[in-house]
Backbone as a chain_set.jsonl record, in Angstrom:
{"seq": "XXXXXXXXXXXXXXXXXXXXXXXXXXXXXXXXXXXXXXXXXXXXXXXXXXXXXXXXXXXXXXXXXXXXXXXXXXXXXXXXXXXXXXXXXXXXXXXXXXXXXXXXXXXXXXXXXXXXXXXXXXXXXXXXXXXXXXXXXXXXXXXXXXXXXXXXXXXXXXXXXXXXXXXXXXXXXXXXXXXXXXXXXX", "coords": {"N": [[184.3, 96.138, 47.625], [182.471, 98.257, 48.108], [180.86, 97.232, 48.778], [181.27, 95.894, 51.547], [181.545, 98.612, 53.238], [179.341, 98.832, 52.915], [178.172, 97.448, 54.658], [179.959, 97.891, 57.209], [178.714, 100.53, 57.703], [175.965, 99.46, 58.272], [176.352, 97.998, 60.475], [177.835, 99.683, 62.506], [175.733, 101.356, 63.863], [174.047, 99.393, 64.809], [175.53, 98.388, 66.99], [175.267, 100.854, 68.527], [173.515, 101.107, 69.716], [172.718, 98.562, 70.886], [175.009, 98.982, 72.665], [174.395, 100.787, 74.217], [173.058, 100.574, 77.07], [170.392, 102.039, 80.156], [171.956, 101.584, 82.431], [171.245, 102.772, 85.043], [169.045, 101.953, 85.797], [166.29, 100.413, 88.593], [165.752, 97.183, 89.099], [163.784, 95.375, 90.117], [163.487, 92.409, 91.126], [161.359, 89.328, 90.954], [160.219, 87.733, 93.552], [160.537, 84.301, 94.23], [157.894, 82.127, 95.635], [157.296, 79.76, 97.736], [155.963, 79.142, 99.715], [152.906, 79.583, 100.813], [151.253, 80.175, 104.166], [147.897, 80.375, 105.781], [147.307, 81.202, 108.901], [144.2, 80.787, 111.213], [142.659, 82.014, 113.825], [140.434, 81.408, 116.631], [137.419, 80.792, 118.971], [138.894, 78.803, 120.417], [140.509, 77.309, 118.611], [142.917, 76.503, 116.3], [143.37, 77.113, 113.295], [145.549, 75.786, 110.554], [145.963, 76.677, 107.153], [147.595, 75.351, 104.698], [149.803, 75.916, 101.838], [151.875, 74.083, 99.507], [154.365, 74.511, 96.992], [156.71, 73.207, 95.895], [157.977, 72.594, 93.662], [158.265, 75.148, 92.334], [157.446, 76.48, 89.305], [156.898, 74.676, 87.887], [156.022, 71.209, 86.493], [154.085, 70.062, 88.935], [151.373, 70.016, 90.709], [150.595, 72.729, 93.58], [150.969, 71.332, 96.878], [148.314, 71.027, 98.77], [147.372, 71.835, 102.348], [144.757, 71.582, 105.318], [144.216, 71.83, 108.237], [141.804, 72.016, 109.619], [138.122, 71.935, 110.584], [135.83, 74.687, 110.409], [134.031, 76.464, 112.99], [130.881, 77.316, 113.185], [129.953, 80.791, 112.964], [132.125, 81.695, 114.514], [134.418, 84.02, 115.387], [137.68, 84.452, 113.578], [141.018, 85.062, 114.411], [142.951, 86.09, 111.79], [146.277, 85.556, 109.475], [148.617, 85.502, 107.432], [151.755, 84.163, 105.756], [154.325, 84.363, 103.803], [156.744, 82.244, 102.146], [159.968, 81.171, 100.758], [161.082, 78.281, 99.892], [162.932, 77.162, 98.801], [165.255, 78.165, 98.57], [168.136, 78.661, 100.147], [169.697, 79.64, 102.734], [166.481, 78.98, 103.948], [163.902, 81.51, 102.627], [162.103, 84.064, 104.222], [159.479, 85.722, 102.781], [157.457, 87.406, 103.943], [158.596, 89.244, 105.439], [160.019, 90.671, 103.719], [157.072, 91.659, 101.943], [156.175, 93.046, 104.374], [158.576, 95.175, 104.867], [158.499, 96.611, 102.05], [155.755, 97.479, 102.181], [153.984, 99.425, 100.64], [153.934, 98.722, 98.059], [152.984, 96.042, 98.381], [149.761, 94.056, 98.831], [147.705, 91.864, 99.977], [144.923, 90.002, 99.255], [141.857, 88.913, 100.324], [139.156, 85.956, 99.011], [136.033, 85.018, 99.613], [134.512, 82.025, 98.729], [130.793, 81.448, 97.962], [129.005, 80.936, 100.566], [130.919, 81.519, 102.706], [131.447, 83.206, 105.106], [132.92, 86.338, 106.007], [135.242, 88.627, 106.057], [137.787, 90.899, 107.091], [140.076, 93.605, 106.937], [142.604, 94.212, 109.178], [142.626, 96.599, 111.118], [145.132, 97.544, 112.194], [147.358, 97.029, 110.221], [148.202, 98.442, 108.497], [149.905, 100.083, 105.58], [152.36, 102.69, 105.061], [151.221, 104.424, 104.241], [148.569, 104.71, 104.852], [146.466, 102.842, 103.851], [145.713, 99.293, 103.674], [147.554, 96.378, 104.7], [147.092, 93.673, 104.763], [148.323, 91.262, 105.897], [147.229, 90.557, 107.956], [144.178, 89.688, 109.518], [140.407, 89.651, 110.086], [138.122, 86.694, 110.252], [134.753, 86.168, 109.936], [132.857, 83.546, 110.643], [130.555, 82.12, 108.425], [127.452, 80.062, 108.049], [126.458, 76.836, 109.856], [127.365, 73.739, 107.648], [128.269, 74.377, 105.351], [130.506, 75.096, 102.68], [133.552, 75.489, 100.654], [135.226, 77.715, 98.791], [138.633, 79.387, 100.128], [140.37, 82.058, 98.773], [144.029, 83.428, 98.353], [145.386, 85.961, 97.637], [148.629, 87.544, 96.7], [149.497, 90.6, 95.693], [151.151, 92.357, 93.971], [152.154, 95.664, 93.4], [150.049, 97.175, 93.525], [146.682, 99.24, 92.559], [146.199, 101.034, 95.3], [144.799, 103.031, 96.296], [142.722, 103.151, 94.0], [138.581, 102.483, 93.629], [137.384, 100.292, 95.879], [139.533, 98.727, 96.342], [140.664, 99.275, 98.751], [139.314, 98.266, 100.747], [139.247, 95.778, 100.045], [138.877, 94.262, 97.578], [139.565, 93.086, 94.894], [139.445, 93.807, 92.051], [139.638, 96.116, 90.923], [142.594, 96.472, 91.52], [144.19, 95.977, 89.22], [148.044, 95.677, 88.982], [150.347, 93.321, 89.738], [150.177, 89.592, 90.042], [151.886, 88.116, 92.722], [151.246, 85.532, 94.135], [149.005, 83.283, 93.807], [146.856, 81.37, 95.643], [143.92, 78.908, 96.585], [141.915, 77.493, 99.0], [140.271, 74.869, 100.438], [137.634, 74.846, 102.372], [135.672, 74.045, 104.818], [132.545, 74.349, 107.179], [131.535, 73.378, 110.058]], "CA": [[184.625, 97.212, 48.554], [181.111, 99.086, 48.584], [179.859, 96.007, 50.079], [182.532, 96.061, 52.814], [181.547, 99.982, 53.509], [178.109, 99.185, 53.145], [178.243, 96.37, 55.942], [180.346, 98.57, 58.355], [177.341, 101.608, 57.871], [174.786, 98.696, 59.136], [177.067, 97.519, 62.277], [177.684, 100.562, 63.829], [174.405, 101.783, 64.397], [173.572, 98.4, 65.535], [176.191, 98.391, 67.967], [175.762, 101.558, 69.383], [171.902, 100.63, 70.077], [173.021, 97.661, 72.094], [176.066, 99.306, 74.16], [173.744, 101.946, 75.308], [171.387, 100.591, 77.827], [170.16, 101.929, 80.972], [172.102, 100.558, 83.842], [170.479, 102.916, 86.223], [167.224, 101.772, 86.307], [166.295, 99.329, 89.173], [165.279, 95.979, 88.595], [162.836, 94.828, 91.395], [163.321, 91.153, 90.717], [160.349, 88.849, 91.438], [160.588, 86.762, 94.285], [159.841, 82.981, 94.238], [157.242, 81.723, 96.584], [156.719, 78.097, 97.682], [154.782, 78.45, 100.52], [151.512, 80.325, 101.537], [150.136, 79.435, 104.941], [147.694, 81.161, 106.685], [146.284, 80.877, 110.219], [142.828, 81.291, 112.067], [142.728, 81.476, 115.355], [139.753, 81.97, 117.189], [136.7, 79.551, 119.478], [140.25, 77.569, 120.97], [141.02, 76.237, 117.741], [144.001, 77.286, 115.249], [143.67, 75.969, 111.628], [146.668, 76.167, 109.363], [146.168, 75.954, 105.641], [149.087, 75.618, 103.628], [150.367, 75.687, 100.078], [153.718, 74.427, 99.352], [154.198, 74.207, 95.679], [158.097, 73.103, 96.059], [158.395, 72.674, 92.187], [158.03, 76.543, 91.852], [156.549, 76.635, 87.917], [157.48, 72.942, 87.567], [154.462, 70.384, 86.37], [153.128, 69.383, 89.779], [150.089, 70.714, 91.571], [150.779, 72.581, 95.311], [149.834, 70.439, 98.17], [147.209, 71.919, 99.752], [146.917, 70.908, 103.686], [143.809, 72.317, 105.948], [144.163, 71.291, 109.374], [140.492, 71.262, 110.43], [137.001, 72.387, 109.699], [135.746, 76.299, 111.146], [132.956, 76.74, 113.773], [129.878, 78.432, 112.672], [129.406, 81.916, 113.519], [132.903, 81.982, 115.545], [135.614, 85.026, 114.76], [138.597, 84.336, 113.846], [142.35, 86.455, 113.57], [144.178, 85.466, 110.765], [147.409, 86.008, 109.448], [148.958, 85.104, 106.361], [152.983, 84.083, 105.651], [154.764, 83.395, 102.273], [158.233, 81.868, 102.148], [160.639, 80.722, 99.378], [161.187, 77.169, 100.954], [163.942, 76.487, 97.602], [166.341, 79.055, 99.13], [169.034, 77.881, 100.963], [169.014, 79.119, 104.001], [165.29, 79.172, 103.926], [163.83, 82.916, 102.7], [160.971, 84.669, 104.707], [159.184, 86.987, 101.797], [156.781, 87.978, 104.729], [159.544, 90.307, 106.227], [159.83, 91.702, 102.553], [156.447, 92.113, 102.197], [156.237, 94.296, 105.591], [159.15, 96.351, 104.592], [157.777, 97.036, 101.192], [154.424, 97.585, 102.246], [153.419, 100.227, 99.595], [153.883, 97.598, 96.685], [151.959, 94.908, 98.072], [148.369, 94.318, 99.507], [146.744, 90.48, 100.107], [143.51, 90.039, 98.75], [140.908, 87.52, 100.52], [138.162, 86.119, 98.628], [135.691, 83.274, 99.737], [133.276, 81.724, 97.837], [129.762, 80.542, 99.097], [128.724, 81.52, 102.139], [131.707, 80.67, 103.74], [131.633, 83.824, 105.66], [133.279, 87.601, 105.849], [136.995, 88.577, 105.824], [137.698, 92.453, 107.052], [141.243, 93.616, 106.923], [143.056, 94.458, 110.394], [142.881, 98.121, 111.459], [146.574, 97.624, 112.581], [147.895, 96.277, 109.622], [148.201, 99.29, 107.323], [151.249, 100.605, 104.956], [153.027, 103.734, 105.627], [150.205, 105.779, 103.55], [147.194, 104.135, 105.596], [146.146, 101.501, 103.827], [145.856, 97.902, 104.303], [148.176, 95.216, 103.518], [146.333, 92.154, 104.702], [149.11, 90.039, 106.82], [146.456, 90.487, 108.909], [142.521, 89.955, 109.094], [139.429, 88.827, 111.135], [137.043, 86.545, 109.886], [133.58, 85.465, 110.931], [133.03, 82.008, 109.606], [129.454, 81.333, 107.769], [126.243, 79.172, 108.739], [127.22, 75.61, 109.895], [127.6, 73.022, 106.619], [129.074, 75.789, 104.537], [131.925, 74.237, 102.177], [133.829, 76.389, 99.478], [136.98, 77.72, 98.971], [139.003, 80.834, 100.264], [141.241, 82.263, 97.691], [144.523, 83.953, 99.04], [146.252, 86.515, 96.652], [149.982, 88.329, 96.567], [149.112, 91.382, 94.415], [152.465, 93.529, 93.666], [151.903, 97.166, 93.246], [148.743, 96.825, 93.186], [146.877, 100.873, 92.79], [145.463, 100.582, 96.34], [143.846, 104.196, 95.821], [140.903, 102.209, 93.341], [137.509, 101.601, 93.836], [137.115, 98.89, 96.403], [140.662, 98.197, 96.908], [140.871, 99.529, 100.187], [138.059, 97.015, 101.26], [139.905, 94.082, 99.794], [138.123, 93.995, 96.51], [141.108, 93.172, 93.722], [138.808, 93.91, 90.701], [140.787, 97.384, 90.279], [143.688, 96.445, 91.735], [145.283, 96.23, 88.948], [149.388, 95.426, 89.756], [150.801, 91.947, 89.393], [149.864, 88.64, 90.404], [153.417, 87.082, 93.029], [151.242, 84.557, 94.654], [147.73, 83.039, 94.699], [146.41, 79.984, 96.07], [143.383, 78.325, 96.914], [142.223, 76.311, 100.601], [139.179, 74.379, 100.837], [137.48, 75.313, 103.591], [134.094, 73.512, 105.822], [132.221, 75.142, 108.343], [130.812, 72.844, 110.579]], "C": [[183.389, 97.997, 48.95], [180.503, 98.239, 49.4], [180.013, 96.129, 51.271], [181.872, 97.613, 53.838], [179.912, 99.715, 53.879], [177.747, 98.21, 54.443], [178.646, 97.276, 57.703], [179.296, 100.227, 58.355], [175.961, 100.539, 58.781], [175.067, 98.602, 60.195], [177.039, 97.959, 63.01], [176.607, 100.645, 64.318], [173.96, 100.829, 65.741], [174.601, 98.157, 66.879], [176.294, 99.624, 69.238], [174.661, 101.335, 70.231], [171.833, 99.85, 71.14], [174.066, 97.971, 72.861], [175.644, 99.92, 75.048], [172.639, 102.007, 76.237], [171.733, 101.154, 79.354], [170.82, 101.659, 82.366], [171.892, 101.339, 85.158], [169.488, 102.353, 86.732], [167.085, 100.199, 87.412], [165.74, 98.476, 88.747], [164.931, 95.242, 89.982], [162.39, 93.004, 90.663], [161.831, 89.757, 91.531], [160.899, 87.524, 92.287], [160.079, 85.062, 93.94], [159.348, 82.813, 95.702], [156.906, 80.508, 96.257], [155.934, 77.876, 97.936], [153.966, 79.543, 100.892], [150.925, 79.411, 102.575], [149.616, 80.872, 105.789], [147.017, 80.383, 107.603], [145.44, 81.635, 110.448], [142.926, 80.664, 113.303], [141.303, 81.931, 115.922], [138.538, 80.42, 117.951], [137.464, 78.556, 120.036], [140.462, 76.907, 119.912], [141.94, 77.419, 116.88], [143.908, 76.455, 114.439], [144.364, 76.829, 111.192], [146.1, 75.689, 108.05], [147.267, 76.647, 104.653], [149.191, 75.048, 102.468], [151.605, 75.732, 100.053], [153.432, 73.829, 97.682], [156.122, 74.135, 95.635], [159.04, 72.742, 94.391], [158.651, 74.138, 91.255], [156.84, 76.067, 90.501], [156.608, 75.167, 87.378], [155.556, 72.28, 87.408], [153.687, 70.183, 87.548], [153.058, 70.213, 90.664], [150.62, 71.277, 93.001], [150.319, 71.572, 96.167], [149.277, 71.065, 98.73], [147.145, 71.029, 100.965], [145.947, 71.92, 104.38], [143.808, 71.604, 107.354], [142.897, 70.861, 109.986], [139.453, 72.234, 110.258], [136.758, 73.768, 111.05], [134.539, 75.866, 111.744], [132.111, 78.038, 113.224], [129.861, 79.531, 113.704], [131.131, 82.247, 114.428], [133.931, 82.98, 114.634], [136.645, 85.02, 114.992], [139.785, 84.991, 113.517], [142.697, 85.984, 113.044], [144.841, 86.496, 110.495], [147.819, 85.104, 108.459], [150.957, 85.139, 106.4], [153.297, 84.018, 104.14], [156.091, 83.176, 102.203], [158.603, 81.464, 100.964], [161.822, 79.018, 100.392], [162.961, 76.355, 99.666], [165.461, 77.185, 98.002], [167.427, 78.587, 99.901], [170.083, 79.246, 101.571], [167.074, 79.7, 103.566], [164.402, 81.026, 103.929], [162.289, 82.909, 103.219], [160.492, 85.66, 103.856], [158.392, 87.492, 102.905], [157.367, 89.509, 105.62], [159.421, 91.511, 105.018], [159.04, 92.384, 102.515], [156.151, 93.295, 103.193], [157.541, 95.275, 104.777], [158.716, 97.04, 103.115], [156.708, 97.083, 101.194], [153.394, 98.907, 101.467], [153.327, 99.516, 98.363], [153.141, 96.834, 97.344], [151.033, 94.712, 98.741], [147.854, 92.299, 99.232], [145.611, 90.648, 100.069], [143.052, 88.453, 99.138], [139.843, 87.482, 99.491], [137.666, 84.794, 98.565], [134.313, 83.179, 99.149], [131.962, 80.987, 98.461], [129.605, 81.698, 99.722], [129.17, 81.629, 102.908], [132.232, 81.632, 105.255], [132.293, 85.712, 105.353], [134.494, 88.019, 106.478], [136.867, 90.494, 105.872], [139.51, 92.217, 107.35], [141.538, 94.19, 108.718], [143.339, 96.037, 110.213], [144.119, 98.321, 111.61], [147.596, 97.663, 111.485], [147.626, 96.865, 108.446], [149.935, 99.911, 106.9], [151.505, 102.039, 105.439], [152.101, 105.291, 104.91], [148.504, 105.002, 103.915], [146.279, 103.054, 104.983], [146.254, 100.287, 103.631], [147.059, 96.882, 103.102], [147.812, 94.03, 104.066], [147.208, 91.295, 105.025], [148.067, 89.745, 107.638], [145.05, 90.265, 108.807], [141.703, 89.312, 110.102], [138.445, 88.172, 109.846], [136.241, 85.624, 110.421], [133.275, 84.189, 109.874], [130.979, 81.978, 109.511], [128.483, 80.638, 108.758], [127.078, 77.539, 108.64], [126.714, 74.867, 108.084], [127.98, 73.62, 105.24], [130.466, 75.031, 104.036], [132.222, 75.924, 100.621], [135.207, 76.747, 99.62], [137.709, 79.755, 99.323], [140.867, 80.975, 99.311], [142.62, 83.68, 98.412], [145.366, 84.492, 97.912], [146.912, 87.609, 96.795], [149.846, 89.629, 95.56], [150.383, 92.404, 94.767], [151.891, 94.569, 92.902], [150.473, 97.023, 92.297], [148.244, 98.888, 92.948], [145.546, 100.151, 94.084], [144.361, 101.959, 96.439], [142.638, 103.858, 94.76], [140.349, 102.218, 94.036], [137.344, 100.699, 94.686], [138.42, 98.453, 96.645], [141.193, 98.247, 98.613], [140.026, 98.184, 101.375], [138.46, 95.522, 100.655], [138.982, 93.601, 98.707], [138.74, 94.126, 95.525], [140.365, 93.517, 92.536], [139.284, 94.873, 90.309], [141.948, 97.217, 90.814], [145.116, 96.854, 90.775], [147.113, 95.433, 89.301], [149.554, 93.743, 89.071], [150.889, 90.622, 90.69], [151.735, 88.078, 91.402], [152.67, 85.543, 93.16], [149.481, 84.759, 94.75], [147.3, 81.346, 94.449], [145.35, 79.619, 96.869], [143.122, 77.258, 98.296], [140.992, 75.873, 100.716], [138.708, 74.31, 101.99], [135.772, 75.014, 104.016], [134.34, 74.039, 106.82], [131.167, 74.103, 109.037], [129.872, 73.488, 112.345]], "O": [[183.296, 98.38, 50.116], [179.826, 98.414, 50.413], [179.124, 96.425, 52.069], [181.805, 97.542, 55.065], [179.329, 100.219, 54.839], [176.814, 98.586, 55.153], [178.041, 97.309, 58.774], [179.45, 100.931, 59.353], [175.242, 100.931, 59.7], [174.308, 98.999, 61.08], [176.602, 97.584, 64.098], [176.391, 99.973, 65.327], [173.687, 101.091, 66.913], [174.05, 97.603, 67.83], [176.913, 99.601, 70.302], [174.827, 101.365, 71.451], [171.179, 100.104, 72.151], [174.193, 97.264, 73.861], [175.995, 99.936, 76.228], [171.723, 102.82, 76.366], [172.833, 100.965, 79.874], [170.103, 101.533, 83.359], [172.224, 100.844, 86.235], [169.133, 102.277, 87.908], [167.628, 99.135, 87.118], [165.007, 98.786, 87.807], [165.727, 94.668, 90.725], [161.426, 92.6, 90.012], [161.698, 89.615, 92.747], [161.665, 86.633, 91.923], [159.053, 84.924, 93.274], [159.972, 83.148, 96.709], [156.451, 80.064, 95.203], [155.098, 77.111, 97.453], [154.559, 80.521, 101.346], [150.338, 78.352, 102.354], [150.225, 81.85, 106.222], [146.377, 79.346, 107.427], [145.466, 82.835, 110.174], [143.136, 79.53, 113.732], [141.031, 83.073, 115.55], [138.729, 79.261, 117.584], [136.944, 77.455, 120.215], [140.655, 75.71, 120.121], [141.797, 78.639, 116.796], [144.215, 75.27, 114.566], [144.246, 78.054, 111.207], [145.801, 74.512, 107.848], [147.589, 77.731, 104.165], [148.783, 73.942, 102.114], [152.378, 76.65, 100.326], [152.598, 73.01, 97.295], [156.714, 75.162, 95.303], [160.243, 72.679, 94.137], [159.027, 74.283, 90.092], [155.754, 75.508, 90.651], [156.221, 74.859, 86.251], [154.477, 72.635, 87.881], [152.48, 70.101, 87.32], [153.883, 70.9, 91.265], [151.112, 70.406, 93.718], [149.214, 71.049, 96.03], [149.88, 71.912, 99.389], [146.941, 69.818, 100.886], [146.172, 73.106, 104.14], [143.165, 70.555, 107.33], [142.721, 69.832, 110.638], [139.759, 73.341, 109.815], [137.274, 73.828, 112.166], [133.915, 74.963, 111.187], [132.439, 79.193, 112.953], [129.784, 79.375, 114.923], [131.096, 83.314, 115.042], [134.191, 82.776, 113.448], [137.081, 85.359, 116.092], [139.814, 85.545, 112.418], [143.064, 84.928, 113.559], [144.651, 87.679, 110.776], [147.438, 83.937, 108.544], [151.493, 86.059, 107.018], [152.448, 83.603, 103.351], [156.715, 84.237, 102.203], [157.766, 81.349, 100.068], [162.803, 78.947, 101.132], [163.691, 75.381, 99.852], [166.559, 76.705, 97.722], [166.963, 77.565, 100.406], [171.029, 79.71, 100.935], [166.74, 80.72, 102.964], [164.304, 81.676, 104.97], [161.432, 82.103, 102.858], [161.065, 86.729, 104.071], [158.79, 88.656, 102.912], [156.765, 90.428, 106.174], [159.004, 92.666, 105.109], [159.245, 93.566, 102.793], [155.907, 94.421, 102.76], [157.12, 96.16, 104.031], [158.613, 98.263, 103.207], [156.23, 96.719, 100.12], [152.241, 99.17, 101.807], [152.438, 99.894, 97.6], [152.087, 96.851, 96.709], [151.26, 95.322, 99.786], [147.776, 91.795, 98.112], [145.103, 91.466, 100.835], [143.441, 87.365, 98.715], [139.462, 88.541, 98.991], [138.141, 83.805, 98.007], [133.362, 83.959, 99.11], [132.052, 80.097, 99.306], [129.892, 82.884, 99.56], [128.601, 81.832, 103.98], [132.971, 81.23, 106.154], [131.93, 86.204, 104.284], [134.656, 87.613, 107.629], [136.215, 91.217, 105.118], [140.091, 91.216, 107.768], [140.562, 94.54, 109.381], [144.08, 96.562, 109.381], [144.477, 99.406, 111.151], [148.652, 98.257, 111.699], [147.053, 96.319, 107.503], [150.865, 100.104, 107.684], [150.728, 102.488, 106.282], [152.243, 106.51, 105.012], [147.554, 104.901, 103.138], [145.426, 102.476, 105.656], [147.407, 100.121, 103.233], [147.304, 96.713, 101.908], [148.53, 93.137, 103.615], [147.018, 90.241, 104.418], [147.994, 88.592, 108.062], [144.607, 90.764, 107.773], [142.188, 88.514, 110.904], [138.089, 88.772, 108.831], [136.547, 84.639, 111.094], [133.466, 84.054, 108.665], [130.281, 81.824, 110.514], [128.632, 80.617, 109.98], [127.903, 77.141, 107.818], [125.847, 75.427, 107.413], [127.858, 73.032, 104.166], [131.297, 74.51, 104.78], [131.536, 76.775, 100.055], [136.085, 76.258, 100.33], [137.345, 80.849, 98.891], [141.916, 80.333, 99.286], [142.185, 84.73, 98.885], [146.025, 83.704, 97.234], [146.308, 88.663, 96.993], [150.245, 89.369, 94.426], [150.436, 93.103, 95.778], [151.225, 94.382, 91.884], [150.091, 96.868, 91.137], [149.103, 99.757, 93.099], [144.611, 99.357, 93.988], [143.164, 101.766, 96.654], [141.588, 104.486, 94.892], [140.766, 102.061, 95.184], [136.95, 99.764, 93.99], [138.369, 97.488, 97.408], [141.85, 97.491, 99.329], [140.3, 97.565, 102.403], [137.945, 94.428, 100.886], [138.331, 92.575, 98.903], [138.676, 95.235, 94.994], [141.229, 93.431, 91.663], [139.535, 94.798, 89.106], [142.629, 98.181, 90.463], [146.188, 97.422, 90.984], [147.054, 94.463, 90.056], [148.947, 93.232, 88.129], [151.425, 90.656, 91.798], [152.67, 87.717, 90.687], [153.13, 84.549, 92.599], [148.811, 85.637, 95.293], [147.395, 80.532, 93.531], [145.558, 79.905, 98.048], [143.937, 76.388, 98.604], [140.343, 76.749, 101.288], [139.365, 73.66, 102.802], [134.835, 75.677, 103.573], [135.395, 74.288, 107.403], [130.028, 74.022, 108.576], [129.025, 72.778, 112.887]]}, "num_chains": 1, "name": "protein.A"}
């Protein structure tokens, strides 16, 4: 019988511990992304490079596609997308993105010489700065190879150091989406 007594003194507790959670608090669930493509437009040419990684977290590698090599010295607009291609009907996170544009900020970053990446004056959140759907960049000296690195940063602190300028090293926040595009400048 003390046993009995001493069993139902452990339970409760433990039961009241787990009945009593929270269910205000929101839960900003993380989206899945398949695909990252961005375009450059500029010199009459438009290159797409896209990442579809249609396995989500699954063993096998994105496909990376690059449509075609950049012209030295030429400036081009880009524009970045990210979709959830597993969705059924097909989800646009890019819309998200825009309406939550205080959580998230796109971070360029190319390696080499491959040129210089400024964010779009237009293409700021509802407290002035940038969220990077948008960007110009001037492409490098001709034979210029390397890679431009395209990254989803959720609540990022865009008030840092260098964040404003598209420099993620204080960013801070959480990684949704980044992916890699090999990129020649002929």
């Amino acid at each position: 019988m003390k046993n009995l007594k001493l069993i139902v003194l452990l339970v409760i507790p433990v039961l009241f511990s787990t009945s009593c959670s929270n269910d205000d608090e929101v839960v900003n669930e993380e989206e899945v992304i398949t695909t990252v493509t961005t375009t450059l437009t500029g010199g009459g040419q438009v290159i797409t490079l896209t990442s579809r990684d249609l396995d989500g977290d699954g063993p096998n590698a994105p496909v990376v596609t690059v449509s075609g090599n950049l012209t030295a010295g030429t400036t081009y607009q880009g524009s970045t997308t990210f979709s959830n291609e597993l969705a059924d009907p097909f989800e646009d996170i890019t819309a998200e993105i825009e309406e939550e544009n205080l959580d998230h900020q796109i971070f360029y970053f190319l390696s080499g010489a491959l040129g210089n990446i400024t964010y779009s004056a237009s293409d700021l959140d509802s407290e002035g700065n940038p969220v990077g759907l948008h960007f110009t960049f001037v492409a490098g000296a001709s034979g210029t190879t390397g890679t431009l690195t395209v990254t989803l940063r959720h609540l990022p602190n865009k008030n840092a150091v260098g964040v404003a300028e598209g420099d993620i090293t204080n960013a801070a926040g959480n990684t949704d989406a980044e992916v890699y595009f090999p990129l020649t400048i002929n």
